[in-house]
Coordinates of C-alpha atoms in Angstrom, one line a residue:
X1 CA -0.1 0.0 0.2
X2 CA 1.1 3.9 -0.9
X3 CA 2.2 5.2 2.4
X4 CA 1.6 8.8 1.0
X5 CA -2.0 8.2 0.1
X6 CA -3.3 10.6 2.7
X7 CA -0.7 13.2 1.6
X8 CA -1.9 12.8 -1.9
X9 CA -5.9 12.9 -1.2
X10 CA -5.6 16.0 1.0
X11 CA -3.5 17.4 -1.8
X12 CA -5.9 16.4 -4.7
X13 CA -9.2 18.1 -2.3
X14 CA -7.6 21.5 -3.3
X15 CA -7.0 21.0 -6.8
X16 CA -8.9 22.4 -9.9
X17 CA -11.7 21.3 -11.5
X18 CA -10.7 22.9 -14.7
X19 CA -9.4 20.5 -17.7
X20 CA -5.8 20.0 -18.0
X21 CA -3.1 17.0 -18.0
X22 CA -1.5 15.2 -14.9
X23 CA 1.8 13.7 -14.1
X24 CA 2.5 10.9 -11.8
X25 CA 6.0 11.0 -10.4
X26 CA 7.8 8.0 -8.1
X27 CA 9.8 8.9 -5.4
X28 CA 12.9 9.7 -7.8
X29 CA 10.9 12.6 -9.7
X30 CA 10.5 10.2 -12.6
X31 CA 7.3 10.7 -14.8
X32 CA 5.9 7.5 -14.4
X33 CA 2.4 8.4 -16.1
X34 CA 0.3 11.2 -18.1
X35 CA -3.0 11.4 -18.3
X36 CA -5.5 14.4 -19.4
X37 CA -8.5 15.4 -17.8
X38 CA -11.4 17.2 -18.7
X39 CA -12.3 17.5 -14.7
X40 CA -8.6 17.6 -13.1
X41 CA -10.2 16.8 -9.6
X42 CA -12.2 14.5 -9.9
X43 CA -10.0 12.8 -12.4
X44 CA -6.8 12.7 -10.0
X45 CA -8.9 11.6 -6.6
X46 CA -10.2 8.6 -8.5
X47 CA -6.6 7.2 -8.3
X48 CA -6.6 7.9 -4.9
X49 CA -9.9 6.7 -3.4
X50 CA -10.5 4.8 -0.4
X51 CA -12.2 1.9 -2.3
X52 CA -10.6 2.0 -5.4
X53 CA -11.9 -0.4 -8.3
X54 CA -8.6 -0.3 -10.2
X55 CA -7.3 -2.4 -13.1
X56 CA -4.0 -4.7 -12.0
X57 CA -2.1 -1.9 -13.9
X58 CA -3.7 1.3 -12.5
X59 CA -2.9 -0.2 -8.6
X60 CA 0.5 -1.2 -9.8
X61 CA 0.7 2.6 -10.8
X62 CA -0.6 4.3 -7.8
X63 CA 1.4 2.0 -5.6
X64 CA 4.6 4.1 -7.5
X65 CA 3.3 7.5 -7.1
X66 CA 5.1 9.5 -4.5
X67 CA 3.4 13.1 -5.9
X68 CA 1.6 14.2 -9.1
X69 CA 2.0 17.7 -11.0
X70 CA -0.4 19.0 -13.2
X71 CA -0.9 22.1 -16.5
X72 CA -4.0 23.6 -16.3
X73 CA -5.6 24.3 -20.0
X74 CA -8.4 26.0 -21.4
X75 CA -10.1 22.7 -23.2
X76 CA -10.0 18.9 -23.3
X77 CA -9.1 19.3 -26.6
X78 CA -6.0 21.2 -25.4
X79 CA -5.7 18.8 -22.7
X80 CA -5.7 15.7 -25.1
X81 CA -2.7 17.7 -27.6
X82 CA -0.6 18.5 -24.5
X83 CA -1.0 14.7 -23.3
X84 CA 0.2 13.4 -26.4
X85 CA 2.9 15.5 -26.7
X86 CA 4.2 15.2 -23.6
X87 CA 4.0 11.2 -23.7
X88 CA 6.3 11.5 -26.8
X89 CA 8.9 13.6 -25.1
X90 CA 9.1 11.7 -21.3
X91 CA 7.5 7.9 -22.3
X92 CA 6.5 7.1 -19.2
X93 CA 6.3 3.7 -17.8
X94 CA 2.7 3.3 -17.3
X95 CA 1.3 4.5 -20.9
X96 CA 1.1 2.9 -23.7
X97 CA 4.4 3.4 -25.6
X98 CA 4.5 2.4 -29.5
X99 CA 7.8 1.3 -30.3
X100 CA 8.6 1.9 -34.5
X101 CA 11.6 -0.5 -34.9
X102 CA 9.3 -3.0 -36.4
X103 CA 10.2 -3.9 -40.3
X104 CA 8.3 -3.3 -43.0
X105 CA 7.6 -5.0 -46.0
X106 CA 7.8 -3.8 -50.0
X107 CA 6.2 -4.6 -53.6
X108 CA 8.8 -3.8 -56.1
X109 CA 8.3 -3.8 -59.9
X110 CA 11.7 -4.5 -61.0
X111 CA 13.1 -2.3 -64.1
X112 CA 12.0 -2.9 -67.7
X113 CA 12.3 -4.9 -70.0
X114 CA 9.9 -8.0 -68.9
X115 CA 9.5 -6.5 -65.2
X116 CA 8.4 -9.1 -62.2
X117 CA 6.4 -7.9 -59.4
X118 CA 7.8 -9.1 -55.9
X119 CA 7.2 -8.7 -51.9
X120 CA 10.2 -7.4 -50.5
X121 CA 11.2 -7.9 -46.6
X122 CA 14.0 -4.7 -47.3
X123 CA 13.4 -1.3 -49.2
X124 CA 14.9 -2.3 -52.5
X125 CA 17.5 0.2 -53.9
X126 CA 16.1 -0.3 -57.7
X127 CA 12.6 -0.6 -59.4
X128 CA 9.6 1.0 -58.4
X129 CA 8.7 1.0 -54.7
X130 CA 4.9 0.3 -53.6
X131 CA 4.7 0.6 -49.6
X132 CA 6.0 0.3 -46.6
X133 CA 3.4 -2.0 -45.5
X134 CA 3.1 -2.6 -41.7
X135 CA 2.3 -6.4 -42.8
X136 CA 4.7 -8.8 -44.4
X137 CA 1.8 -11.1 -45.3
X138 CA -0.2 -8.4 -47.0
X139 CA 2.6 -7.7 -49.4
X140 CA 2.9 -11.1 -50.0
X141 CA -0.6 -11.5 -50.6
X142 CA -1.0 -8.5 -52.8
X143 CA 2.1 -10.0 -55.1
X144 CA 0.5 -13.2 -55.1
X145 CA -2.3 -12.2 -56.1
X146 CA -1.5 -9.8 -58.7
X147 CA 0.7 -12.6 -60.3
X148 CA -1.9 -14.7 -60.5
X149 CA -4.9 -12.3 -62.0
X150 CA -2.5 -11.0 -64.6
X151 CA -0.7 -14.8 -65.2
X152 CA 2.7 -13.1 -64.7
X153 CA 6.1 -15.3 -64.9
X154 CA 7.0 -16.1 -61.0
X155 CA 9.9 -18.5 -62.4
X156 CA 13.6 -17.8 -62.2
X157 CA 13.8 -17.0 -65.9
X158 CA 15.7 -14.0 -67.1
X159 CA 13.8 -12.2 -70.1
X160 CA 14.8 -11.7 -73.2
X161 CA 17.5 -13.5 -72.7
X162 CA 15.8 -16.7 -71.7
X163 CA 12.9 -16.6 -74.1
X164 CA 12.8 -19.6 -76.7
X165 CA 15.1 -21.5 -74.1
X166 CA 13.6 -25.0 -73.0
X167 CA 9.6 -26.2 -72.6
X168 CA 7.2 -23.9 -70.8
X169 CA 6.4 -24.7 -67.1
X170 CA 3.7 -25.8 -65.4
X171 CA 2.0 -22.3 -64.6
X172 CA 1.4 -22.3 -68.5
X173 CA 0.1 -25.6 -68.8
X174 CA -2.3 -24.7 -65.9
X175 CA -3.0 -21.2 -66.8
X176 CA -1.2 -19.5 -64.3
X177 CA 1.3 -17.8 -66.6
X178 CA 1.1 -16.3 -70.0
X179 CA 4.3 -18.2 -71.3
X180 CA 6.6 -15.2 -71.8
X181 CA 9.1 -17.7 -72.6
X182 CA 7.7 -19.1 -75.6
X183 CA 8.3 -15.7 -77.5
X184 CA 4.7 -14.9 -77.9
X185 CA 4.2 -11.6 -75.5
X186 CA 5.9 -8.4 -77.1
X187 CA 8.1 -6.0 -74.4
X188 CA 5.5 -3.6 -75.6
X189 CA 2.1 -5.4 -74.6
X190 CA 4.2 -7.0 -71.5
X191 CA 4.4 -3.5 -70.3
X192 CA 0.7 -2.8 -70.8
X193 CA 0.1 -5.8 -69.0
X194 CA 2.6 -4.6 -66.0
X195 CA 0.9 -0.9 -65.9
X196 CA -3.1 -2.9 -65.5
X197 CA -1.3 -4.9 -62.7
X198 CA 0.6 -2.0 -61.0
X199 CA -2.7 -0.2 -61.5
X200 CA -4.9 -3.1 -59.5
X201 CA -3.1 -2.9 -56.6
X202 CA -2.8 0.9 -56.3
X203 CA -6.7 1.3 -57.1
X204 CA -8.8 -2.2 -56.6
X205 CA -10.5 -4.2 -58.7
X206 CA -13.4 -2.1 -59.2
X207 CA -11.2 0.3 -61.6
X208 CA -9.3 -1.7 -63.1
X209 CA -12.4 -3.6 -64.4
X210 CA -13.9 -0.5 -65.5
X211 CA -10.5 0.3 -67.4
X212 CA -10.3 -2.8 -68.8
X213 CA -13.8 -3.6 -69.8
X214 CA -13.5 0.0 -72.0
X215 CA -10.2 -1.3 -73.4
X216 CA -11.9 -4.5 -74.9
X217 CA -15.2 -2.9 -76.2
X218 CA -12.9 -0.9 -78.3
X219 CA -10.6 -4.1 -79.2
X220 CA -13.9 -5.6 -80.1
X221 CA -14.8 -2.4 -82.1
X222 CA -11.4 -2.6 -84.1
X223 CA -12.3 -6.6 -84.6
X224 CA -9.2 -7.5 -82.6
X225 CA -11.0 -10.5 -81.1
X226 CA -7.8 -12.0 -79.8
X227 CA -6.9 -9.0 -77.5
X228 CA -10.5 -8.6 -76.6
X229 CA -10.9 -12.2 -75.4
X230 CA -7.5 -11.6 -73.1
X231 CA -9.0 -8.5 -71.7
X232 CA -12.1 -10.7 -71.1
X233 CA -10.5 -13.6 -69.5
X234 CA -8.4 -11.0 -67.5
X235 CA -11.5 -8.9 -66.3
X236 CA -12.8 -12.8 -65.1
X237 CA -10.0 -13.0 -63.2
X238 CA -9.7 -10.0 -61.2
X239 CA -13.8 -10.6 -60.7
X240 CA -12.6 -14.2 -58.9
X241 CA -10.2 -12.6 -57.3
X242 CA -12.4 -9.7 -55.9
X243 CA -15.1 -12.3 -54.9
X244 CA -12.9 -14.4 -53.1
X245 CA -12.0 -11.4 -50.2
X246 CA -14.4 -11.7 -48.1
X247 CA -13.1 -8.9 -46.5
X248 CA -14.0 -6.4 -49.8
X249 CA -16.1 -3.5 -50.2
X250 CA -15.7 -1.2 -53.3
X251 CA -17.7 1.5 -52.5
X252 CA -16.2 1.9 -48.7
X253 CA -14.1 5.1 -48.3
X254 CA -10.4 4.9 -46.9
X255 CA -10.9 3.0 -43.6
X256 CA -9.1 2.1 -40.4
X257 CA -10.6 -0.4 -38.3
X258 CA -9.3 -0.5 -34.6
X259 CA -10.1 -3.3 -32.0
X260 CA -8.1 -4.1 -29.0
X261 CA -8.2 -7.7 -26.8
X262 CA -7.4 -8.7 -23.0
X263 CA -6.5 -11.4 -21.7
X264 CA -4.4 -12.9 -19.1
X265 CA -3.2 -9.2 -18.1
X266 CA -1.8 -8.7 -21.7
X267 CA -3.5 -6.6 -24.6
X268 CA -3.3 -6.3 -28.1
X269 CA -4.6 -3.2 -30.8
X270 CA -5.0 -4.6 -34.3
X271 CA -5.3 -2.1 -37.2
X272 CA -7.0 -3.3 -40.4
X273 CA -6.7 -0.8 -43.4
X274 CA -9.0 -0.4 -46.4
X275 CA -7.4 1.4 -49.2
X276 CA -9.6 2.0 -52.5
X277 CA -12.3 -0.4 -51.4
X278 CA -9.8 -3.5 -51.0
X279 CA -7.8 -5.2 -47.7
X280 CA -4.6 -2.6 -47.3
X281 CA -2.5 -3.6 -45.0
X282 CA -3.1 -4.5 -41.2
X283 CA -0.7 -4.1 -37.7
X284 CA -1.0 -5.5 -34.7
X285 CA 0.6 -3.9 -31.4
X286 CA 1.2 -5.7 -28.1
X287 CA 0.2 -3.1 -25.5
X288 CA 1.7 -4.7 -22.5
X289 CA -0.6 -4.8 -19.1
X290 CA -4.1 -4.2 -19.5
X291 CA -6.0 -1.5 -18.5
X292 CA -9.8 0.0 -19.2
X293 CA -10.3 -0.6 -22.6
X294 CA -11.9 2.8 -23.4
X295 CA -8.6 4.1 -21.9
X296 CA -6.3 1.7 -23.6
X297 CA -8.1 2.7 -27.3
X298 CA -8.0 6.5 -26.7
X299 CA -4.3 6.2 -26.1
X300 CA -3.4 3.7 -28.7
X301 CA -4.8 5.8 -31.3
X302 CA -3.9 9.3 -30.4
X303 CA 0.2 8.0 -29.9
X304 CA -0.6 5.4 -33.1
X305 CA -2.0 8.6 -35.8
X306 CA -0.1 11.1 -33.9
X307 CA 3.4 9.8 -34.9
X308 CA 3.1 10.2 -38.5
X309 CA 1.1 7.7 -39.9
X310 CA -1.6 8.2 -42.6
X311 CA -4.9 9.2 -41.2
X312 CA -7.8 7.8 -43.3
X313 CA -11.3 9.5 -43.8
X314 CA -13.1 7.0 -41.5
X315 CA -11.4 5.7 -38.1
X316 CA -14.0 2.3 -37.1
X317 CA -13.3 1.9 -33.4
X318 CA -14.3 -1.3 -31.5
X319 CA -15.3 0.3 -28.3
X320 CA -16.0 3.7 -27.7
X321 CA -13.2 6.4 -26.7
X322 CA -13.8 9.2 -23.9
X323 CA -13.9 12.2 -26.4
X324 CA -14.7 11.5 -29.8
X325 CA -15.3 15.0 -30.4
X326 CA -11.5 16.0 -29.5
X327 CA -10.0 12.7 -31.3
X328 CA -11.7 13.7 -34.6
X329 CA -10.6 17.3 -34.1
X330 CA -6.9 15.7 -33.3
X331 CA -7.0 13.8 -36.5
X332 CA -8.5 16.7 -38.8
X333 CA -5.7 18.9 -37.9
X334 CA -3.3 16.7 -38.6
X335 CA -4.2 15.3 -41.6
X336 CA -6.0 18.2 -43.1
X337 CA -9.4 16.9 -43.9
X338 CA -12.1 15.7 -42.2
X339 CA -12.3 12.3 -40.3
X340 CA -15.2 10.5 -38.7
X341 CA -14.0 8.2 -35.9
X342 CA -17.1 5.8 -35.2
X343 CA -18.1 2.6 -33.0
X344 CA -20.9 1.5 -35.1
X345 CA -23.5 -0.9 -33.6
X346 CA -24.7 -2.2 -36.7
X347 CA -23.9 -2.6 -40.2
X348 CA -21.0 -3.1 -42.6
X349 CA -18.7 -0.8 -40.2
X350 CA -19.5 -2.6 -37.0
X351 CA -18.5 -5.7 -39.3
X352 CA -15.0 -4.5 -39.8
X353 CA -14.7 -3.6 -35.9
X354 CA -15.0 -7.0 -35.7
X355 CA -12.5 -8.4 -38.0
X356 CA -10.1 -5.9 -36.2
X357 CA -11.2 -7.9 -32.9
X358 CA -10.9 -11.3 -34.3
X359 CA -7.4 -10.6 -35.8
X360 CA -6.2 -8.8 -31.9
X361 CA -8.1 -12.0 -30.4
X362 CA -6.1 -14.4 -32.8
X363 CA -2.4 -12.8 -32.1
X364 CA -3.1 -12.6 -28.3
X365 CA -4.2 -16.2 -27.8
X366 CA -0.9 -17.2 -29.8
X367 CA 0.9 -15.0 -27.4
X368 CA -0.9 -16.5 -24.3
X369 CA -1.1 -19.9 -25.8
X370 CA -5.0 -20.6 -25.2
X371 CA -7.7 -19.9 -27.8
X372 CA -9.0 -16.3 -28.4
X373 CA -12.6 -17.5 -27.7
X374 CA -12.0 -19.5 -24.6
X375 CA -9.4 -16.8 -23.1
X376 CA -11.8 -14.1 -23.6
X377 CA -14.6 -15.7 -22.0
X378 CA -12.9 -16.5 -19.0
X379 CA -11.4 -13.0 -18.2
X380 CA -14.9 -11.5 -19.5
X381 CA -16.3 -14.1 -16.1
X382 CA -13.5 -13.0 -14.1
X383 CA -13.9 -9.5 -14.3
X384 CA -17.9 -9.6 -14.1
X385 CA -17.7 -11.8 -11.1
X386 CA -14.7 -9.9 -9.3
X387 CA -12.1 -12.9 -9.3
X388 CA -8.8 -12.1 -9.0
X389 CA -7.6 -14.4 -11.8
X390 CA -9.4 -16.2 -15.0
X391 CA -11.3 -19.3 -13.3
X392 CA -9.7 -21.6 -15.1
X393 CA -10.8 -24.7 -13.0
X394 CA -14.6 -24.5 -12.7
X395 CA -17.1 -27.2 -11.1
X396 CA -20.6 -26.9 -11.5
X397 CA -23.4 -28.9 -9.8
X398 CA -27.2 -29.6 -10.5
X399 CA -29.6 -31.7 -8.5
X400 CA -32.4 -34.0 -10.5
X401 CA -34.8 -36.2 -9.3
X402 CA -38.3 -37.9 -9.6
X403 CA -40.1 -36.3 -6.4
X404 CA -38.3 -38.8 -3.4
X405 CA -37.1 -40.9 -5.8
X406 CA -34.1 -41.2 -7.6
X407 CA -32.3 -38.7 -6.2
X408 CA -29.2 -37.9 -7.9
X409 CA -26.4 -35.0 -8.1
X410 CA -24.3 -34.4 -11.4
X411 CA -20.4 -32.6 -11.0
X412 CA -19.1 -31.1 -14.2
X413 CA -15.8 -30.0 -14.7
X414 CA -14.7 -27.0 -17.2
X415 CA -10.8 -26.4 -17.8
X416 CA -9.7 -23.7 -20.0
X417 CA -13.3 -23.2 -21.2
X418 CA -13.7 -26.6 -22.3
X419 CA -15.3 -29.7 -20.7
X420 CA -12.8 -32.0 -18.9
X421 CA -15.0 -35.1 -19.0
X422 CA -12.6 -37.4 -16.9
X423 CA -13.4 -35.5 -13.8
X424 CA -17.3 -35.4 -14.1
X425 CA -18.7 -37.4 -11.1
X426 CA -22.3 -38.7 -10.3
X427 CA -23.9 -38.9 -7.0
X428 CA -26.8 -41.0 -5.7
X429 CA -28.2 -39.1 -2.9
X430 CA -27.9 -41.3 0.2
X431 CA -28.7 -39.2 3.5
X432 CA -31.9 -37.4 2.4
X433 CA -35.2 -39.7 1.8
X434 CA -37.4 -37.2 0.6
X435 CA -37.0 -34.3 -1.8
X436 CA -35.3 -31.4 -0.6
X437 CA -32.8 -30.0 -3.4
X438 CA -31.3 -27.6 -0.7
X439 CA -30.2 -30.6 2.1
X440 CA -29.1 -32.5 -1.2
X441 CA -27.0 -29.9 -2.4
X442 CA -25.3 -29.4 0.9
X443 CA -24.9 -33.4 0.9
X444 CA -23.1 -33.7 -2.5
X445 CA -20.9 -30.6 -1.3
X446 CA -20.1 -32.2 1.8
X447 CA -18.9 -35.6 0.2
X448 CA -17.1 -33.9 -2.5
X449 CA -14.9 -31.5 -0.3
X450 CA -14.4 -34.3 2.7
X451 CA -12.8 -36.4 -0.4
X452 CA -10.9 -33.3 -1.1
X453 CA -9.4 -33.4 2.7
X454 CA -8.9 -36.8 2.7
X455 CA -5.3 -37.6 2.7
X456 CA -5.6 -40.7 1.3
X457 CA -7.4 -40.0 -1.5
X458 CA -6.1 -40.7 -4.9
X459 CA -8.7 -39.4 -7.3
X460 CA -7.4 -36.9 -9.2
X461 CA -10.7 -35.3 -9.9
X462 CA -11.6 -35.0 -5.9
X463 CA -7.9 -33.8 -5.2
X464 CA -8.2 -30.6 -7.3
X465 CA -10.0 -27.1 -5.4
X466 CA -11.4 -25.4 -8.4
X467 CA -11.0 -21.9 -9.1
X468 CA -15.0 -21.5 -9.3
X469 CA -18.2 -23.5 -8.3
X470 CA -20.9 -22.9 -10.7
X471 CA -24.7 -24.4 -8.9
X472 CA -27.7 -24.3 -11.0
X473 CA -30.0 -22.4 -8.8
X474 CA -30.8 -19.1 -7.1
X475 CA -29.8 -17.7 -4.0
X476 CA -31.1 -20.5 -1.6
X477 CA -29.0 -22.6 -3.2
X478 CA -25.8 -20.5 -2.6
X479 CA -26.3 -20.0 1.3
X480 CA -26.6 -23.3 1.6
X481 CA -23.1 -24.4 -0.2
X482 CA -21.4 -21.6 1.4
X483 CA -22.3 -22.7 4.6
X484 CA -20.9 -26.4 4.1
X485 CA -18.0 -24.7 2.7
X486 CA -17.5 -22.7 5.9
X487 CA -18.1 -25.6 8.2
X488 CA -15.1 -27.6 6.2
X489 CA -13.0 -23.9 6.2
X490 CA -12.7 -24.5 2.4
X491 CA -12.5 -21.3 0.4
X492 CA -14.0 -21.2 -3.5
X493 CA -15.6 -18.4 -4.7
X494 CA -19.1 -19.7 -5.8
X495 CA -22.3 -18.2 -7.8
X496 CA -25.5 -19.4 -8.5
X497 CA -26.8 -19.9 -12.2
X498 CA -30.0 -18.3 -12.8
X499 CA -32.8 -19.2 -16.1
X500 CA -35.8 -17.5 -17.0
X501 CA -39.4 -18.9 -17.7
X502 CA -38.2 -19.9 -20.8
X503 CA -35.3 -22.3 -18.9
X504 CA -32.8 -20.1 -20.2
X505 CA -30.0 -18.7 -18.8
X506 CA -30.2 -15.2 -17.7
X507 CA -28.3 -13.9 -14.5
X508 CA -25.6 -15.1 -12.1
X509 CA -26.6 -15.0 -8.4
X510 CA -23.9 -13.6 -5.9
X511 CA -24.2 -12.8 -1.8
X512 CA -25.0 -9.4 -3.2
X513 CA -27.8 -10.2 -5.3
X514 CA -28.1 -10.9 -9.3
X515 CA -25.5 -10.1 -11.6
X516 CA -27.2 -9.9 -15.2
X517 CA -25.2 -11.4 -18.3
X518 CA -25.2 -9.6 -21.6
X519 CA -26.5 -12.2 -24.4
X520 CA -23.6 -10.6 -26.8
X521 CA -20.8 -11.4 -24.3
X522 CA -18.3 -14.2 -24.4
X523 CA -19.1 -15.2 -20.8
X524 CA -22.8 -15.8 -21.3
X525 CA -22.0 -18.4 -23.8
X526 CA -19.5 -20.3 -21.3
X527 CA -21.9 -20.2 -18.9
X528 CA -25.1 -20.9 -20.9
X529 CA -22.6 -24.0 -22.0
X530 CA -22.0 -25.1 -18.5
X531 CA -25.6 -24.7 -17.0
X532 CA -26.9 -26.8 -20.0
X533 CA -23.8 -29.3 -19.8
X534 CA -24.3 -30.1 -15.8
X535 CA -28.2 -30.3 -16.5
X536 CA -28.0 -32.9 -19.3
X537 CA -25.7 -34.6 -17.1
X538 CA -27.4 -34.6 -13.8
X539 CA -30.8 -35.6 -15.9
X540 CA -29.2 -38.2 -17.8
X541 CA -28.0 -40.2 -14.8
X542 CA -31.3 -39.8 -12.8
X543 CA -33.3 -41.2 -16.2
X544 CA -30.8 -44.3 -16.4
X545 CA -31.1 -44.6 -12.5
X546 CA -34.8 -44.2 -12.9
X547 CA -35.3 -46.3 -15.9
X548 CA -33.8 -49.1 -13.8
X549 CA -35.7 -48.6 -11.0
X550 CA -39.0 -48.9 -13.4
X551 CA -37.7 -52.3 -14.5
X552 CA -37.2 -53.5 -11.2
X553 CA -41.0 -52.6 -10.0
X554 CA -42.0 -54.8 -12.9
X555 CA -44.6 -52.2 -14.2
X556 CA -43.3 -54.1 -17.8
X557 CA -44.6 -56.8 -17.1
X558 CA -48.2 -56.1 -17.6
X559 CA -49.2 -56.6 -20.8
X560 CA -49.7 -53.6 -22.9
X561 CA -47.1 -51.6 -20.6
X562 CA -43.5 -50.8 -22.1
X563 CA -40.7 -48.8 -21.0
X564 CA -42.4 -45.3 -22.3
X565 CA -45.4 -45.8 -20.9
X566 CA -44.2 -47.1 -17.3
X567 CA -41.5 -44.0 -17.5
X568 CA -44.8 -41.8 -18.6
X569 CA -46.6 -43.0 -15.3
X570 CA -43.8 -43.1 -12.8
X571 CA -43.2 -39.0 -14.3
X572 CA -46.2 -38.0 -13.6
X573 CA -47.0 -39.8 -10.2
X574 CA -43.6 -39.4 -9.1
X575 CA -43.7 -42.0 -6.4
X576 CA -44.9 -45.5 -6.0
X577 CA -47.0 -44.3 -3.1
X578 CA -48.7 -42.1 -5.3
X579 CA -49.2 -44.2 -7.9
X580 CA -50.8 -46.6 -5.3
X581 CA -53.3 -44.4 -4.4
X582 CA -54.4 -43.3 -7.9
X583 CA -57.8 -44.6 -9.4
X584 CA -58.2 -46.8 -12.6
X585 CA -59.1 -43.5 -14.4
X586 CA -56.0 -41.5 -13.4
X587 CA -53.7 -44.1 -14.2
X588 CA -55.6 -44.7 -18.1
X589 CA -55.3 -40.4 -18.3
X590 CA -51.8 -40.1 -16.9
X591 CA -50.4 -43.0 -19.1
X592 CA -52.5 -42.4 -22.1
X593 CA -53.6 -45.9 -22.2
X594 CA -57.3 -47.9 -22.9
X595 CA -59.3 -48.4 -19.4
X596 CA -58.5 -52.6 -19.3
X597 CA -54.8 -51.8 -19.4
X598 CA -55.1 -49.1 -16.9
X599 CA -56.8 -52.1 -14.3
X600 CA -54.0 -54.2 -14.6
X601 CA -51.8 -51.6 -14.0
X602 CA -54.1 -50.7 -11.2
X603 CA -54.2 -54.5 -9.8
X604 CA -50.8 -54.9 -10.5
X605 CA -49.5 -51.9 -8.0
X606 CA -52.1 -53.0 -5.4
X607 CA -50.9 -56.8 -5.1
X608 CA -46.6 -56.6 -6.1
X609 CA -46.0 -53.5 -4.7

């Protein structure tokens, strides 16, 4: 804990409510964090509150704050500009710092004659250069696609030196190369094709198709049907390439989509760039320790585009920023054109943000060693429940019975977001002879954790302490289980899963009330899957046991009563005692059987059970 908190709180109490920039310093006087605020007193006091709700990164920063300085500005926008400038100047430890030390890729058009189009990792010294591209994948993809569409040679032969020497390669036979080596393509004709290919890279497929269509029509009017046919095939190839790109949008203005993924204390930002209606480039940046997503997003885009990168007309964000108007103004003044910063909730722009989010999650999942969807759900669940870390090992319990007969419970396990079926357990209720779900749940949890406390226990499923327990039920089940855990001195967070009237998961129950879960969240899908899985596991065990009991009762010995009708009768009457008390008419109606068969069942039950 920071011993200077009392001093810092007292200093902040006198702070102005004007906008400005604050600089957090450690005991050596070094600036460790720079932030902006539209109300300096409110923002700075939030760091030193007596009951803070900080992310781990902010909590760590606050522990190291010895003092702070501030600069008052006339507006929040002025504070944003000043913050950006000061972060570049001081590079504080706890701010997002973008390092520009990565390599870039380029597309090279080699000098004529017979130019080649290739992707290069280093900036070439000769030829026409396109780029730089932050993603080598995009550069390679563009070079490969344009070579395929325009049937450019990719072999190691040198032209015109090797024209007419040797047989054409396989690419020519499968129509992936125009066959320059055969001598059928003049330098002039080849140069025109290279120009079309470069135009395709620069301006996208729509412009290329329009221009080539006009050329095809002119060739047809001149009765040059051979050239018209080549242009027709080229147009078809361009169209096929466009169709194969599921992230192409011909009418889309120049747009960047930006999203952030957070998992296991790490954060990654992805920027997907669209130019001339097609994917142009992408970049992923690891941001270090995670913070509030809103704070990270604004800090990231201000530094990312404030460092000299191209600013497109549209910037689509996967999450809101605190002051979008100021951000738009900041970008407009640096780019010289209007910039629309948006966080869409529907439509094609939202889809672009989702693509950026998926890229960020995938890159982050590689770093943390788990799938993006699973980690996203576990992180989300941990934040929602106030857990200190993601619950990698979750146990869930459900009770299933038919009245007071065949009472059972199921225990399932999810490890790293996936079912771990080898750890599943079945419990037959032994201590409770009448239906009482709370007492049954207590019995099951008591038996489970007595196994855990037994020093001679060897079952792997019982010897591991879960990170989280989820019960199929509400606050009553939660209170009953917490009583058992307190009795056994077991410390595990316990929550209940609550269903709505349509038997769908709607909330999680805690000691303090219900926690709603949005259906759009990954955590909702995970909890729903757990609740469905534990219910299915418990009820399947109960039905199998009940089916065995049904056969033991011998009702299926009655002519006209098979397994299904026997189950239907016992499900309706719950217990043998209720079945004995039923009239012939009630048995016939409940089982959907004739009066004579019902009479036989009645006689069997009265005389044999």
